[in-house]
């Protein structure tokens, strides 16, 4: 006796297969337009233009229609319909609007239908430079409602606008040059940005000697080069800030290693310095995290906070070295020196001696664990959204800091018991 469940399964598979085969036959309800405009996509008033385009459609009945429109003056339309690769001429038209009925365009779904368009016209006078319609194709259903619409545009330039755009580009270029010089003076690598600056400068110079249409294209390119130059500076500046923070942290970590070699790892003043560096390293992790997400402004801000904390640790370490009669390494000039506001450790610290003064330093440290910008304290920063790797690194740093604090407290308890 046949297995009824097998029959059901086979029937279901056949039904699904038929559904899959039928899917491509469903109406797309979308127009597709492709082709080109000569002499190009930027025109000047009075200039002749030729647009050669194809429009594919999928009418469901001869009650549907296709309407064509152009902003060109004195338009002449030469049309044909391509049915399965065979061309059939349609009537020629003049005027900005052309309506093609379903009677002319509708064919059974088994046929592939494409309208071929050749349009000649003249660019109109315009009050301002902007985008204007070369060809717009609108598909209407039997009720006259729009099913789909596609448009091809070109920029028509008002010659009187060119002088103003040219002056704007010159001003933007001058501002960019000042910005590049400023960042280069800090030590930021501006080589890539300078190449874009040179490209923008060349485009502007060429535009000064070109006709309106060519000048419009060149000035648009110049704007692109200027924007790209600023973007490259953002990247390079963030990289530089991260490198500066790393350098300062490395220097202070080297000083901490020297203290440990001198047997001062349990000294409260060394713990203060280590706390500054732990804070700086946490901020540096966040800076790198933001950099990896292409958030260069935040990356730079975190890096500058990191360097500021490391510098505070460095200043405290210099004070300790003076007490211990040790030499201190010199910090290189840093980007943070250019910030409008910058917190630095008071030079009065260098005159303080003894454990009691170091204890007040710890109090200052506890009240100053946050960053210098309005991004908030480290506690807020740690609770902000970071990726898993960054979170693990931060937790590791916190763990190390807690262990150091535990060791320090243990040494204090040991000294107290000895006394």
mmCIF file of C-alpha atoms in Angstrom:
data_model
loop_
_atom_site.group_PDB
_atom_site.id
_atom_site.type_symbol
_atom_site.label_atom_id
_atom_site.label_comp_id
_atom_site.label_asym_id
_atom_site.label_seq_id
_atom_site.Cartn_x
_atom_site.Cartn_y
_atom_site.Cartn_z
ATOM 1 C CA UNK A 1 0.000 0.000 0.000
ATOM 2 C CA UNK A 2 1.488 3.390 -0.985
ATOM 3 C CA UNK A 3 2.722 5.615 1.831
ATOM 4 C CA UNK A 4 0.266 8.525 2.042
ATOM 5 C CA UNK A 5 2.808 10.796 3.795
ATOM 6 C CA UNK A 6 5.257 10.346 0.895
ATOM 7 C CA UNK A 7 2.557 11.399 -1.582
ATOM 8 C CA UNK A 8 1.892 14.553 0.423
ATOM 9 C CA UNK A 9 5.598 15.384 0.573
ATOM 10 C CA UNK A 10 6.049 14.880 -3.179
ATOM 11 C CA UNK A 11 2.986 17.013 -3.957
ATOM 12 C CA UNK A 12 4.287 19.781 -1.718
ATOM 13 C CA UNK A 13 7.683 19.753 -3.436
ATOM 14 C CA UNK A 14 6.033 19.982 -6.875
ATOM 15 C CA UNK A 15 3.879 22.910 -5.722
ATOM 16 C CA UNK A 16 6.872 24.790 -4.320
ATOM 17 C CA UNK A 17 8.834 24.172 -7.502
ATOM 18 C CA UNK A 18 6.023 25.616 -9.625
ATOM 19 C CA UNK A 19 5.891 28.673 -7.363
ATOM 20 C CA UNK A 20 9.624 29.243 -7.812
ATOM 21 C CA UNK A 21 9.346 28.895 -11.582
ATOM 22 C CA UNK A 22 6.431 31.320 -11.743
ATOM 23 C CA UNK A 23 8.100 34.045 -9.639
ATOM 24 C CA UNK A 24 10.156 35.664 -12.438
ATOM 25 C CA UNK A 25 6.953 36.250 -14.443
ATOM 26 C CA UNK A 26 5.525 38.642 -11.852
ATOM 27 C CA UNK A 27 5.327 42.329 -12.875
ATOM 28 C CA UNK A 28 8.206 44.453 -11.611
ATOM 29 C CA UNK A 29 6.258 47.746 -11.603
ATOM 30 C CA UNK A 30 9.512 49.635 -12.082
ATOM 31 C CA UNK A 31 10.932 51.705 -14.900
ATOM 32 C CA UNK A 32 14.571 51.405 -15.854
ATOM 33 C CA UNK A 33 16.282 54.257 -17.694
ATOM 34 C CA UNK A 34 19.825 54.191 -19.082
ATOM 35 C CA UNK A 35 21.840 56.102 -21.654
ATOM 36 C CA UNK A 36 23.903 59.298 -21.974
ATOM 37 C CA UNK A 37 23.695 63.042 -22.590
ATOM 38 C CA UNK A 38 26.011 64.823 -25.011
ATOM 39 C CA UNK A 39 28.116 66.959 -24.695
ATOM 40 C CA UNK A 40 27.879 66.076 -20.992
ATOM 41 C CA UNK A 41 25.978 66.521 -17.760
ATOM 42 C CA UNK A 42 26.904 70.198 -17.411
ATOM 43 C CA UNK A 43 25.381 72.640 -19.922
ATOM 44 C CA UNK A 44 25.255 76.394 -20.455
ATOM 45 C CA UNK A 45 22.177 78.328 -21.642
ATOM 46 C CA UNK A 46 21.790 78.157 -25.412
ATOM 47 C CA UNK A 47 23.986 75.073 -25.739
ATOM 48 C CA UNK A 48 22.652 72.226 -27.900
ATOM 49 C CA UNK A 49 22.247 68.864 -26.211
ATOM 50 C CA UNK A 50 21.468 65.363 -27.437
ATOM 51 C CA UNK A 51 20.101 62.719 -25.084
ATOM 52 C CA UNK A 52 20.010 59.071 -26.151
ATOM 53 C CA UNK A 53 18.248 56.833 -23.631
ATOM 54 C CA UNK A 54 16.355 53.566 -23.297
ATOM 55 C CA UNK A 55 13.324 52.982 -21.086
ATOM 56 C CA UNK A 56 12.214 49.482 -20.113
ATOM 57 C CA UNK A 57 8.734 48.873 -18.681
ATOM 58 C CA UNK A 58 6.319 46.043 -17.960
ATOM 59 C CA UNK A 59 2.736 47.093 -18.707
ATOM 60 C CA UNK A 60 -0.003 44.749 -17.556
ATOM 61 C CA UNK A 61 -2.616 46.081 -20.009
ATOM 62 C CA UNK A 62 -3.097 48.553 -22.844
ATOM 63 C CA UNK A 63 -4.885 50.885 -20.399
ATOM 64 C CA UNK A 64 -1.519 52.023 -19.057
ATOM 65 C CA UNK A 65 0.631 54.799 -20.539
ATOM 66 C CA UNK A 66 4.074 56.384 -20.529
ATOM 67 C CA UNK A 67 4.691 60.141 -20.463
ATOM 68 C CA UNK A 68 8.026 61.792 -21.339
ATOM 69 C CA UNK A 69 9.101 65.311 -20.338
ATOM 70 C CA UNK A 70 12.148 67.584 -20.799
ATOM 71 C CA UNK A 71 13.277 71.049 -19.668
ATOM 72 C CA UNK A 72 15.182 71.531 -22.943
ATOM 73 C CA UNK A 73 13.924 74.167 -25.361
ATOM 74 C CA UNK A 74 12.741 73.309 -28.905
ATOM 75 C CA UNK A 75 12.850 69.577 -28.186
ATOM 76 C CA UNK A 76 12.641 67.044 -31.011
ATOM 77 C CA UNK A 77 11.865 63.453 -30.051
ATOM 78 C CA UNK A 78 12.755 60.478 -32.248
ATOM 79 C CA UNK A 79 11.227 57.323 -30.765
ATOM 80 C CA UNK A 80 11.101 53.626 -31.471
ATOM 81 C CA UNK A 81 10.016 50.530 -29.597
ATOM 82 C CA UNK A 82 12.211 47.471 -29.420
ATOM 83 C CA UNK A 83 10.204 44.227 -29.228
ATOM 84 C CA UNK A 84 12.414 41.223 -28.559
ATOM 85 C CA UNK A 85 15.274 43.050 -30.267
ATOM 86 C CA UNK A 86 13.258 44.098 -33.336
ATOM 87 C CA UNK A 87 12.905 47.891 -33.771
ATOM 88 C CA UNK A 88 9.576 49.508 -34.700
ATOM 89 C CA UNK A 89 9.523 53.256 -35.338
ATOM 90 C CA UNK A 90 7.068 55.437 -33.452
ATOM 91 C CA UNK A 91 5.898 58.883 -34.577
ATOM 92 C CA UNK A 92 8.303 61.812 -34.054
ATOM 93 C CA UNK A 93 7.254 64.529 -31.622
ATOM 94 C CA UNK A 94 8.038 68.108 -30.670
ATOM 95 C CA UNK A 95 7.188 69.838 -27.418
ATOM 96 C CA UNK A 96 8.241 69.246 -23.848
ATOM 97 C CA UNK A 97 5.606 66.583 -23.168
ATOM 98 C CA UNK A 98 5.123 63.341 -25.090
ATOM 99 C CA UNK A 99 2.427 60.809 -24.172
ATOM 100 C CA UNK A 100 2.635 57.209 -25.385
ATOM 101 C CA UNK A 101 -0.463 55.061 -24.945
ATOM 102 C CA UNK A 102 -0.703 51.442 -23.979
ATOM 103 C CA UNK A 103 -2.097 50.794 -27.448
ATOM 104 C CA UNK A 104 1.351 51.699 -28.814
ATOM 105 C CA UNK A 105 3.462 50.151 -26.065
ATOM 106 C CA UNK A 106 1.642 47.161 -24.570
ATOM 107 C CA UNK A 107 2.738 43.673 -25.562
ATOM 108 C CA UNK A 108 2.171 40.319 -23.948
ATOM 109 C CA UNK A 109 4.444 39.366 -21.036
ATOM 110 C CA UNK A 110 6.225 36.906 -23.269
ATOM 111 C CA UNK A 111 7.792 39.858 -25.130
ATOM 112 C CA UNK A 112 10.596 42.139 -23.963
ATOM 113 C CA UNK A 113 9.670 45.805 -24.544
ATOM 114 C CA UNK A 114 12.006 48.814 -24.542
ATOM 115 C CA UNK A 115 11.380 52.375 -25.751
ATOM 116 C CA UNK A 116 14.408 53.938 -27.495
ATOM 117 C CA UNK A 117 14.644 57.743 -27.230
ATOM 118 C CA UNK A 118 16.770 60.236 -29.141
ATOM 119 C CA UNK A 119 16.126 63.803 -27.964
ATOM 120 C CA UNK A 120 17.632 67.013 -29.350
ATOM 121 C CA UNK A 121 17.135 70.379 -27.667
ATOM 122 C CA UNK A 122 18.708 73.544 -26.301
ATOM 123 C CA UNK A 123 19.593 74.321 -22.680
ATOM 124 C CA UNK A 124 17.311 77.095 -21.376
ATOM 125 C CA UNK A 125 18.260 80.347 -19.671
ATOM 126 C CA UNK A 126 18.223 79.815 -15.913
ATOM 127 C CA UNK A 127 18.066 82.254 -13.014
ATOM 128 C CA UNK A 128 20.497 80.191 -10.977
ATOM 129 C CA UNK A 129 22.821 77.269 -11.511
ATOM 130 C CA UNK A 130 21.118 73.979 -10.690
ATOM 131 C CA UNK A 131 19.931 70.583 -11.859
ATOM 132 C CA UNK A 132 17.309 70.500 -14.608
ATOM 133 C CA UNK A 133 15.446 67.643 -16.272
ATOM 134 C CA UNK A 134 16.802 66.224 -19.520
ATOM 135 C CA UNK A 135 14.334 63.321 -19.671
ATOM 136 C CA UNK A 136 11.661 62.279 -17.204
ATOM 137 C CA UNK A 137 9.652 59.107 -17.797
ATOM 138 C CA UNK A 138 6.395 58.583 -15.864
ATOM 139 C CA UNK A 139 4.374 55.364 -15.922
ATOM 140 C CA UNK A 140 0.601 55.759 -15.321
ATOM 141 C CA UNK A 141 -1.866 52.971 -14.603
ATOM 142 C CA UNK A 142 -5.403 52.641 -16.013
ATOM 143 C CA UNK A 143 -6.734 55.138 -13.420
ATOM 144 C CA UNK A 144 -4.109 57.775 -14.202
ATOM 145 C CA UNK A 145 -2.158 57.161 -11.003
ATOM 146 C CA UNK A 146 1.641 57.146 -11.084
ATOM 147 C CA UNK A 147 3.137 53.651 -10.922
ATOM 148 C CA UNK A 148 6.778 54.721 -11.201
ATOM 149 C CA UNK A 149 8.896 57.653 -12.345
ATOM 150 C CA UNK A 150 12.544 58.023 -13.332
ATOM 151 C CA UNK A 151 14.398 61.212 -14.291
ATOM 152 C CA UNK A 152 17.735 62.092 -15.871
ATOM 153 C CA UNK A 153 19.141 65.492 -14.912
ATOM 154 C CA UNK A 154 21.982 67.765 -15.963
ATOM 155 C CA UNK A 155 23.437 70.880 -14.394
ATOM 156 C CA UNK A 156 22.662 74.062 -16.303
ATOM 157 C CA UNK A 157 25.046 76.841 -15.343
ATOM 158 C CA UNK A 158 24.121 80.475 -14.974
ATOM 159 C CA UNK A 159 27.355 82.189 -16.108
ATOM 160 C CA UNK A 160 26.845 85.008 -13.607
ATOM 161 C CA UNK A 161 27.081 82.456 -10.773
ATOM 162 C CA UNK A 162 30.583 81.313 -11.734
ATOM 163 C CA UNK A 163 32.371 84.394 -10.400
ATOM 164 C CA UNK A 164 30.714 83.973 -7.008
ATOM 165 C CA UNK A 165 31.499 80.247 -6.853
ATOM 166 C CA UNK A 166 35.078 80.956 -7.898
ATOM 167 C CA UNK A 167 35.504 83.487 -5.106
ATOM 168 C CA UNK A 168 34.027 81.037 -2.589
ATOM 169 C CA UNK A 169 36.461 78.319 -3.654
ATOM 170 C CA UNK A 170 39.417 80.700 -3.349
ATOM 171 C CA UNK A 171 38.344 81.578 0.199
ATOM 172 C CA UNK A 172 37.868 77.893 1.108
ATOM 173 C CA UNK A 173 41.303 77.095 -0.298
ATOM 174 C CA UNK A 174 42.938 79.862 1.766
ATOM 175 C CA UNK A 175 41.253 78.571 4.936
ATOM 176 C CA UNK A 176 42.425 75.050 4.137
ATOM 177 C CA UNK A 177 46.006 76.278 3.692
ATOM 178 C CA UNK A 178 45.948 77.926 7.120
ATOM 179 C CA UNK A 179 44.523 74.760 8.659
ATOM 180 C CA UNK A 180 47.192 72.580 7.044
ATOM 181 C CA UNK A 181 49.975 74.929 8.177
ATOM 182 C CA UNK A 182 48.618 74.948 11.730
ATOM 183 C CA UNK A 183 48.487 71.156 11.979
ATOM 184 C CA UNK A 184 51.839 70.749 10.254
ATOM 185 C CA UNK A 185 53.336 73.083 12.850
ATOM 186 C CA UNK A 186 52.148 70.712 15.570
ATOM 187 C CA UNK A 187 53.893 67.803 13.906
ATOM 188 C CA UNK A 188 50.863 66.241 12.212
ATOM 189 C CA UNK A 189 51.690 64.489 8.927
ATOM 190 C CA UNK A 190 49.807 66.600 6.388
ATOM 191 C CA UNK A 191 51.404 65.146 3.246
ATOM 192 C CA UNK A 192 48.259 63.478 1.904
ATOM 193 C CA UNK A 193 46.137 66.535 2.701
ATOM 194 C CA UNK A 194 48.606 68.786 0.880
ATOM 195 C CA UNK A 195 48.251 66.685 -2.286
ATOM 196 C CA UNK A 196 44.492 67.263 -2.224
ATOM 197 C CA UNK A 197 45.131 70.956 -1.593
ATOM 198 C CA UNK A 198 47.361 71.123 -4.661
ATOM 199 C CA UNK A 199 44.712 69.345 -6.748
ATOM 200 C CA UNK A 200 42.071 71.843 -5.600
ATOM 201 C CA UNK A 201 44.374 74.763 -6.326
ATOM 202 C CA UNK A 202 45.056 73.456 -9.831
ATOM 203 C CA UNK A 203 41.345 72.998 -10.539
ATOM 204 C CA UNK A 204 40.585 76.553 -9.420
ATOM 205 C CA UNK A 205 43.360 77.999 -11.576
ATOM 206 C CA UNK A 206 42.101 76.062 -14.598
ATOM 207 C CA UNK A 207 38.521 77.188 -13.921
ATOM 208 C CA UNK A 208 39.632 80.812 -14.113
ATOM 209 C CA UNK A 209 40.560 80.278 -17.779
ATOM 210 C CA UNK A 210 37.609 78.042 -18.780
ATOM 211 C CA UNK A 211 34.097 78.597 -20.104
ATOM 212 C CA UNK A 212 31.142 78.440 -17.737
ATOM 213 C CA UNK A 213 30.340 74.744 -18.200
ATOM 214 C CA UNK A 214 33.942 73.589 -17.795
ATOM 215 C CA UNK A 215 34.496 76.010 -14.906
ATOM 216 C CA UNK A 216 31.459 74.592 -13.088
ATOM 217 C CA UNK A 217 32.857 71.058 -13.328
ATOM 218 C CA UNK A 218 36.320 72.174 -12.212
ATOM 219 C CA UNK A 219 34.990 74.153 -9.260
ATOM 220 C CA UNK A 220 32.880 71.184 -8.194
ATOM 221 C CA UNK A 221 36.008 69.022 -8.315
ATOM 222 C CA UNK A 222 37.901 71.636 -6.295
ATOM 223 C CA UNK A 223 35.230 71.474 -3.579
ATOM 224 C CA UNK A 224 35.578 67.688 -3.470
ATOM 225 C CA UNK A 225 39.372 67.947 -3.141
ATOM 226 C CA UNK A 226 39.040 70.491 -0.325
ATOM 227 C CA UNK A 227 36.589 68.298 1.609
ATOM 228 C CA UNK A 228 38.842 65.266 1.134
ATOM 229 C CA UNK A 229 41.829 67.248 2.388
ATOM 230 C CA UNK A 230 40.030 68.133 5.626
ATOM 231 C CA UNK A 231 39.039 64.479 6.081
ATOM 232 C CA UNK A 232 42.646 63.357 5.660
ATOM 233 C CA UNK A 233 43.784 65.911 8.237
ATOM 234 C CA UNK A 234 41.190 64.589 10.702
ATOM 235 C CA UNK A 235 42.649 61.102 10.330
ATOM 236 C CA UNK A 236 46.270 62.246 10.571
ATOM 237 C CA UNK A 237 45.554 64.503 13.558
ATOM 238 C CA UNK A 238 43.850 61.687 15.449
ATOM 239 C CA UNK A 239 46.780 59.358 14.678
ATOM 240 C CA UNK A 240 49.227 62.000 15.852
ATOM 241 C CA UNK A 241 47.329 62.573 19.105
ATOM 242 C CA UNK A 242 47.298 58.847 19.832
ATOM 243 C CA UNK A 243 51.032 58.579 19.118
ATOM 244 C CA UNK A 244 51.757 61.546 21.405
ATOM 245 C CA UNK A 245 49.760 59.999 24.230
ATOM 246 C CA UNK A 246 51.544 56.675 23.762
ATOM 247 C CA UNK A 247 54.923 58.404 23.822
ATOM 248 C CA UNK A 248 54.196 60.269 27.059
ATOM 249 C CA UNK A 249 52.794 57.141 28.709
ATOM 250 C CA UNK A 250 55.896 55.164 27.698
ATOM 251 C CA UNK A 251 58.192 57.810 29.204
ATOM 252 C CA UNK A 252 56.354 57.827 32.527
ATOM 253 C CA UNK A 253 56.193 54.028 32.601
ATOM 254 C CA UNK A 254 59.974 54.073 32.181
ATOM 255 C CA UNK A 255 60.271 56.390 35.179
ATOM 256 C CA UNK A 256 58.035 54.066 37.205
ATOM 257 C CA UNK A 257 60.296 51.138 36.286
ATOM 258 C CA UNK A 258 63.272 53.089 37.633
ATOM 259 C CA UNK A 259 61.447 53.652 40.925
ATOM 260 C CA UNK A 260 60.750 49.939 41.163
ATOM 261 C CA UNK A 261 64.437 49.242 40.539
ATOM 262 C CA UNK A 262 65.205 51.635 43.398
ATOM 263 C CA UNK A 263 62.867 49.666 45.664
ATOM 264 C CA UNK A 264 60.217 52.395 45.727
ATOM 265 C CA UNK A 265 57.284 50.395 44.350
ATOM 266 C CA UNK A 266 55.487 50.723 47.707
ATOM 267 C CA UNK A 267 56.073 54.467 47.985
ATOM 268 C CA UNK A 268 52.781 56.389 48.038
ATOM 269 C CA UNK A 269 54.171 58.926 45.590
ATOM 270 C CA UNK A 270 54.887 56.206 43.037
ATOM 271 C CA UNK A 271 51.349 54.929 43.514
ATOM 272 C CA UNK A 272 50.036 58.407 42.647
ATOM 273 C CA UNK A 273 52.087 58.433 39.435
ATOM 274 C CA UNK A 274 50.926 54.920 38.552
ATOM 275 C CA UNK A 275 47.311 55.964 39.065
ATOM 276 C CA UNK A 276 47.701 58.810 36.591
ATOM 277 C CA UNK A 277 49.167 56.403 34.040
ATOM 278 C CA UNK A 278 46.441 53.799 34.610
ATOM 279 C CA UNK A 279 43.920 56.538 33.904
ATOM 280 C CA UNK A 280 45.843 57.651 30.799
ATOM 281 C CA UNK A 281 46.052 54.103 29.446
ATOM 282 C CA UNK A 282 42.304 53.618 29.899
ATOM 283 C CA UNK A 283 41.614 56.777 27.911
ATOM 284 C CA UNK A 284 44.092 55.660 25.263
ATOM 285 C CA UNK A 285 42.211 52.378 24.797
ATOM 286 C CA UNK A 286 39.036 54.362 24.202
ATOM 287 C CA UNK A 287 40.844 56.648 21.754
ATOM 288 C CA UNK A 288 41.986 53.665 19.696
ATOM 289 C CA UNK A 289 38.507 52.177 19.867
ATOM 290 C CA UNK A 290 36.957 55.365 18.452
ATOM 291 C CA UNK A 291 39.667 55.551 15.786
ATOM 292 C CA UNK A 292 38.836 52.035 14.631
ATOM 293 C CA UNK A 293 35.207 53.178 14.233
ATOM 294 C CA UNK A 294 36.303 56.179 12.088
ATOM 295 C CA UNK A 295 35.147 58.575 14.820
ATOM 296 C CA UNK A 296 38.266 60.702 14.552
ATOM 297 C CA UNK A 297 37.051 63.692 16.590
ATOM 298 C CA UNK A 298 36.279 61.509 19.606
ATOM 299 C CA UNK A 299 39.500 59.547 19.085
ATOM 300 C CA UNK A 300 41.526 62.751 19.193
ATOM 301 C CA UNK A 301 39.619 64.042 22.219
ATOM 302 C CA UNK A 302 40.224 60.844 24.188
ATOM 303 C CA UNK A 303 43.885 60.793 23.107
ATOM 304 C CA UNK A 304 44.383 64.382 24.265
ATOM 305 C CA UNK A 305 42.749 63.541 27.599
ATOM 306 C CA UNK A 306 45.050 60.534 27.831
ATOM 307 C CA UNK A 307 48.127 62.634 27.157
ATOM 308 C CA UNK A 308 46.993 65.256 29.656
ATOM 309 C CA UNK A 309 46.700 62.604 32.376
ATOM 310 C CA UNK A 310 50.081 61.158 31.438
ATOM 311 C CA UNK A 311 51.605 64.645 31.610
ATOM 312 C CA UNK A 312 50.157 65.137 35.082
ATOM 313 C CA UNK A 313 51.791 61.871 36.099
ATOM 314 C CA UNK A 314 55.016 63.057 34.487
ATOM 315 C CA UNK A 315 54.937 66.363 36.399
ATOM 316 C CA UNK A 316 54.425 64.462 39.648
ATOM 317 C CA UNK A 317 57.293 62.122 38.734
ATOM 318 C CA UNK A 318 59.590 65.077 38.004
ATOM 319 C CA UNK A 319 58.789 66.429 41.469
ATOM 320 C CA UNK A 320 59.641 63.056 42.984
ATOM 321 C CA UNK A 321 62.888 62.864 41.009
ATOM 322 C CA UNK A 322 63.903 66.245 42.394
ATOM 323 C CA UNK A 323 63.305 64.912 45.900
ATOM 324 C CA UNK A 324 65.361 61.800 45.093
ATOM 325 C CA UNK A 325 68.027 63.736 43.166
ATOM 326 C CA UNK A 326 67.290 61.735 39.988
ATOM 327 C CA UNK A 327 67.379 62.986 36.412
ATOM 328 C CA UNK A 328 64.100 63.205 34.490
ATOM 329 C CA UNK A 329 63.602 62.483 30.776
ATOM 330 C CA UNK A 330 62.301 65.366 28.671
ATOM 331 C CA UNK A 331 58.880 65.288 27.030
ATOM 332 C CA UNK A 332 58.647 66.242 23.371
ATOM 333 C CA UNK A 333 56.386 69.114 22.332
ATOM 334 C CA UNK A 334 52.837 67.797 22.191
ATOM 335 C CA UNK A 335 49.587 68.575 20.489
ATOM 336 C CA UNK A 336 47.835 69.179 23.798
ATOM 337 C CA UNK A 337 49.867 72.341 24.281
ATOM 338 C CA UNK A 338 47.678 73.990 21.625
ATOM 339 C CA UNK A 339 44.359 73.319 23.327
ATOM 340 C CA UNK A 340 42.495 76.377 24.541
ATOM 341 C CA UNK A 341 42.192 74.864 28.019
ATOM 342 C CA UNK A 342 44.580 72.424 29.575
ATOM 343 C CA UNK A 343 44.897 71.159 33.141
ATOM 344 C CA UNK A 344 48.469 70.839 34.350
ATOM 345 C CA UNK A 345 49.964 69.920 37.697
ATOM 346 C CA UNK A 346 51.010 72.964 39.703
ATOM 347 C CA UNK A 347 54.735 73.662 39.857
ATOM 348 C CA UNK A 348 54.276 74.105 43.574
ATOM 349 C CA UNK A 349 54.327 70.311 43.790
ATOM 350 C CA UNK A 350 58.042 70.375 43.030
ATOM 351 C CA UNK A 351 58.709 72.109 46.357
ATOM 352 C CA UNK A 352 56.773 69.591 48.435
ATOM 353 C CA UNK A 353 58.608 66.885 50.335
ATOM 354 C CA UNK A 354 57.691 64.001 52.610
ATOM 355 C CA UNK A 355 54.879 61.522 52.825
ATOM 356 C CA UNK A 356 52.307 63.998 54.139
ATOM 357 C CA UNK A 357 52.529 66.107 50.978
ATOM 358 C CA UNK A 358 52.271 62.981 48.865
ATOM 359 C CA UNK A 359 49.104 62.066 50.710
ATOM 360 C CA UNK A 360 47.563 65.381 49.683
ATOM 361 C CA UNK A 361 48.589 64.484 46.157
ATOM 362 C CA UNK A 362 46.542 61.310 46.458
ATOM 363 C CA UNK A 363 43.540 63.382 47.558
ATOM 364 C CA UNK A 364 43.985 65.590 44.514
ATOM 365 C CA UNK A 365 44.279 62.531 42.318
ATOM 366 C CA UNK A 366 41.077 60.982 43.604
ATOM 367 C CA UNK A 367 39.168 64.174 42.824
ATOM 368 C CA UNK A 368 40.805 64.415 39.381
ATOM 369 C CA UNK A 369 40.379 60.964 37.892
ATOM 370 C CA UNK A 370 38.176 62.250 35.055
ATOM 371 C CA UNK A 371 39.218 63.629 31.696
ATOM 372 C CA UNK A 372 39.707 67.267 30.837
ATOM 373 C CA UNK A 373 36.955 67.689 28.224
ATOM 374 C CA UNK A 374 33.184 67.688 28.552
ATOM 375 C CA UNK A 375 33.146 64.003 27.626
ATOM 376 C CA UNK A 376 32.977 63.477 31.372
ATOM 377 C CA UNK A 377 34.924 61.474 33.934
ATOM 378 C CA UNK A 378 36.502 58.118 33.391
ATOM 379 C CA UNK A 379 33.613 56.458 35.201
ATOM 380 C CA UNK A 380 31.211 57.894 32.616
ATOM 381 C CA UNK A 381 33.565 56.985 29.802
ATOM 382 C CA UNK A 382 33.939 53.382 30.935
ATOM 383 C CA UNK A 383 30.140 53.044 31.004
ATOM 384 C CA UNK A 384 29.804 54.404 27.483
ATOM 385 C CA UNK A 385 29.483 52.095 24.496
ATOM 386 C CA UNK A 386 32.805 50.421 23.617
ATOM 387 C CA UNK A 387 33.593 47.184 21.877
ATOM 388 C CA UNK A 388 34.367 43.939 23.708
ATOM 389 C CA UNK A 389 38.138 44.088 23.181
ATOM 390 C CA UNK A 390 38.313 47.594 24.633
ATOM 391 C CA UNK A 391 36.160 46.601 27.594
ATOM 392 C CA UNK A 392 38.451 43.644 28.340
ATOM 393 C CA UNK A 393 41.540 45.867 28.178
ATOM 394 C CA UNK A 394 39.947 48.432 30.479
ATOM 395 C CA UNK A 395 38.885 45.786 33.003
ATOM 396 C CA UNK A 396 42.416 44.389 32.930
ATOM 397 C CA UNK A 397 43.822 47.835 33.711
ATOM 398 C CA UNK A 398 41.353 48.309 36.545
ATOM 399 C CA UNK A 399 42.365 44.916 37.921
ATOM 400 C CA UNK A 400 46.048 45.852 37.808
ATOM 401 C CA UNK A 401 45.310 49.144 39.549
ATOM 402 C CA UNK A 402 43.364 47.366 42.303
ATOM 403 C CA UNK A 403 46.222 44.912 42.813
ATOM 404 C CA UNK A 404 48.678 47.801 43.109
ATOM 405 C CA UNK A 405 46.395 49.485 45.627
ATOM 406 C CA UNK A 406 46.112 46.237 47.598
ATOM 407 C CA UNK A 407 49.896 45.829 47.663
ATOM 408 C CA UNK A 408 50.302 49.423 48.802
ATOM 409 C CA UNK A 409 47.758 49.054 51.613
ATOM 410 C CA UNK A 410 49.389 45.780 52.657
ATOM 411 C CA UNK A 411 52.743 47.510 52.942
ATOM 412 C CA UNK A 412 51.176 50.282 55.063
ATOM 413 C CA UNK A 413 49.599 47.702 57.369
ATOM 414 C CA UNK A 414 52.917 45.888 57.629
ATOM 415 C CA UNK A 415 54.734 49.091 58.577
ATOM 416 C CA UNK A 416 52.007 49.913 61.115
ATOM 417 C CA UNK A 417 52.310 46.482 62.752
ATOM 418 C CA UNK A 418 56.098 46.818 62.915
ATOM 419 C CA UNK A 419 55.681 50.099 64.754
#
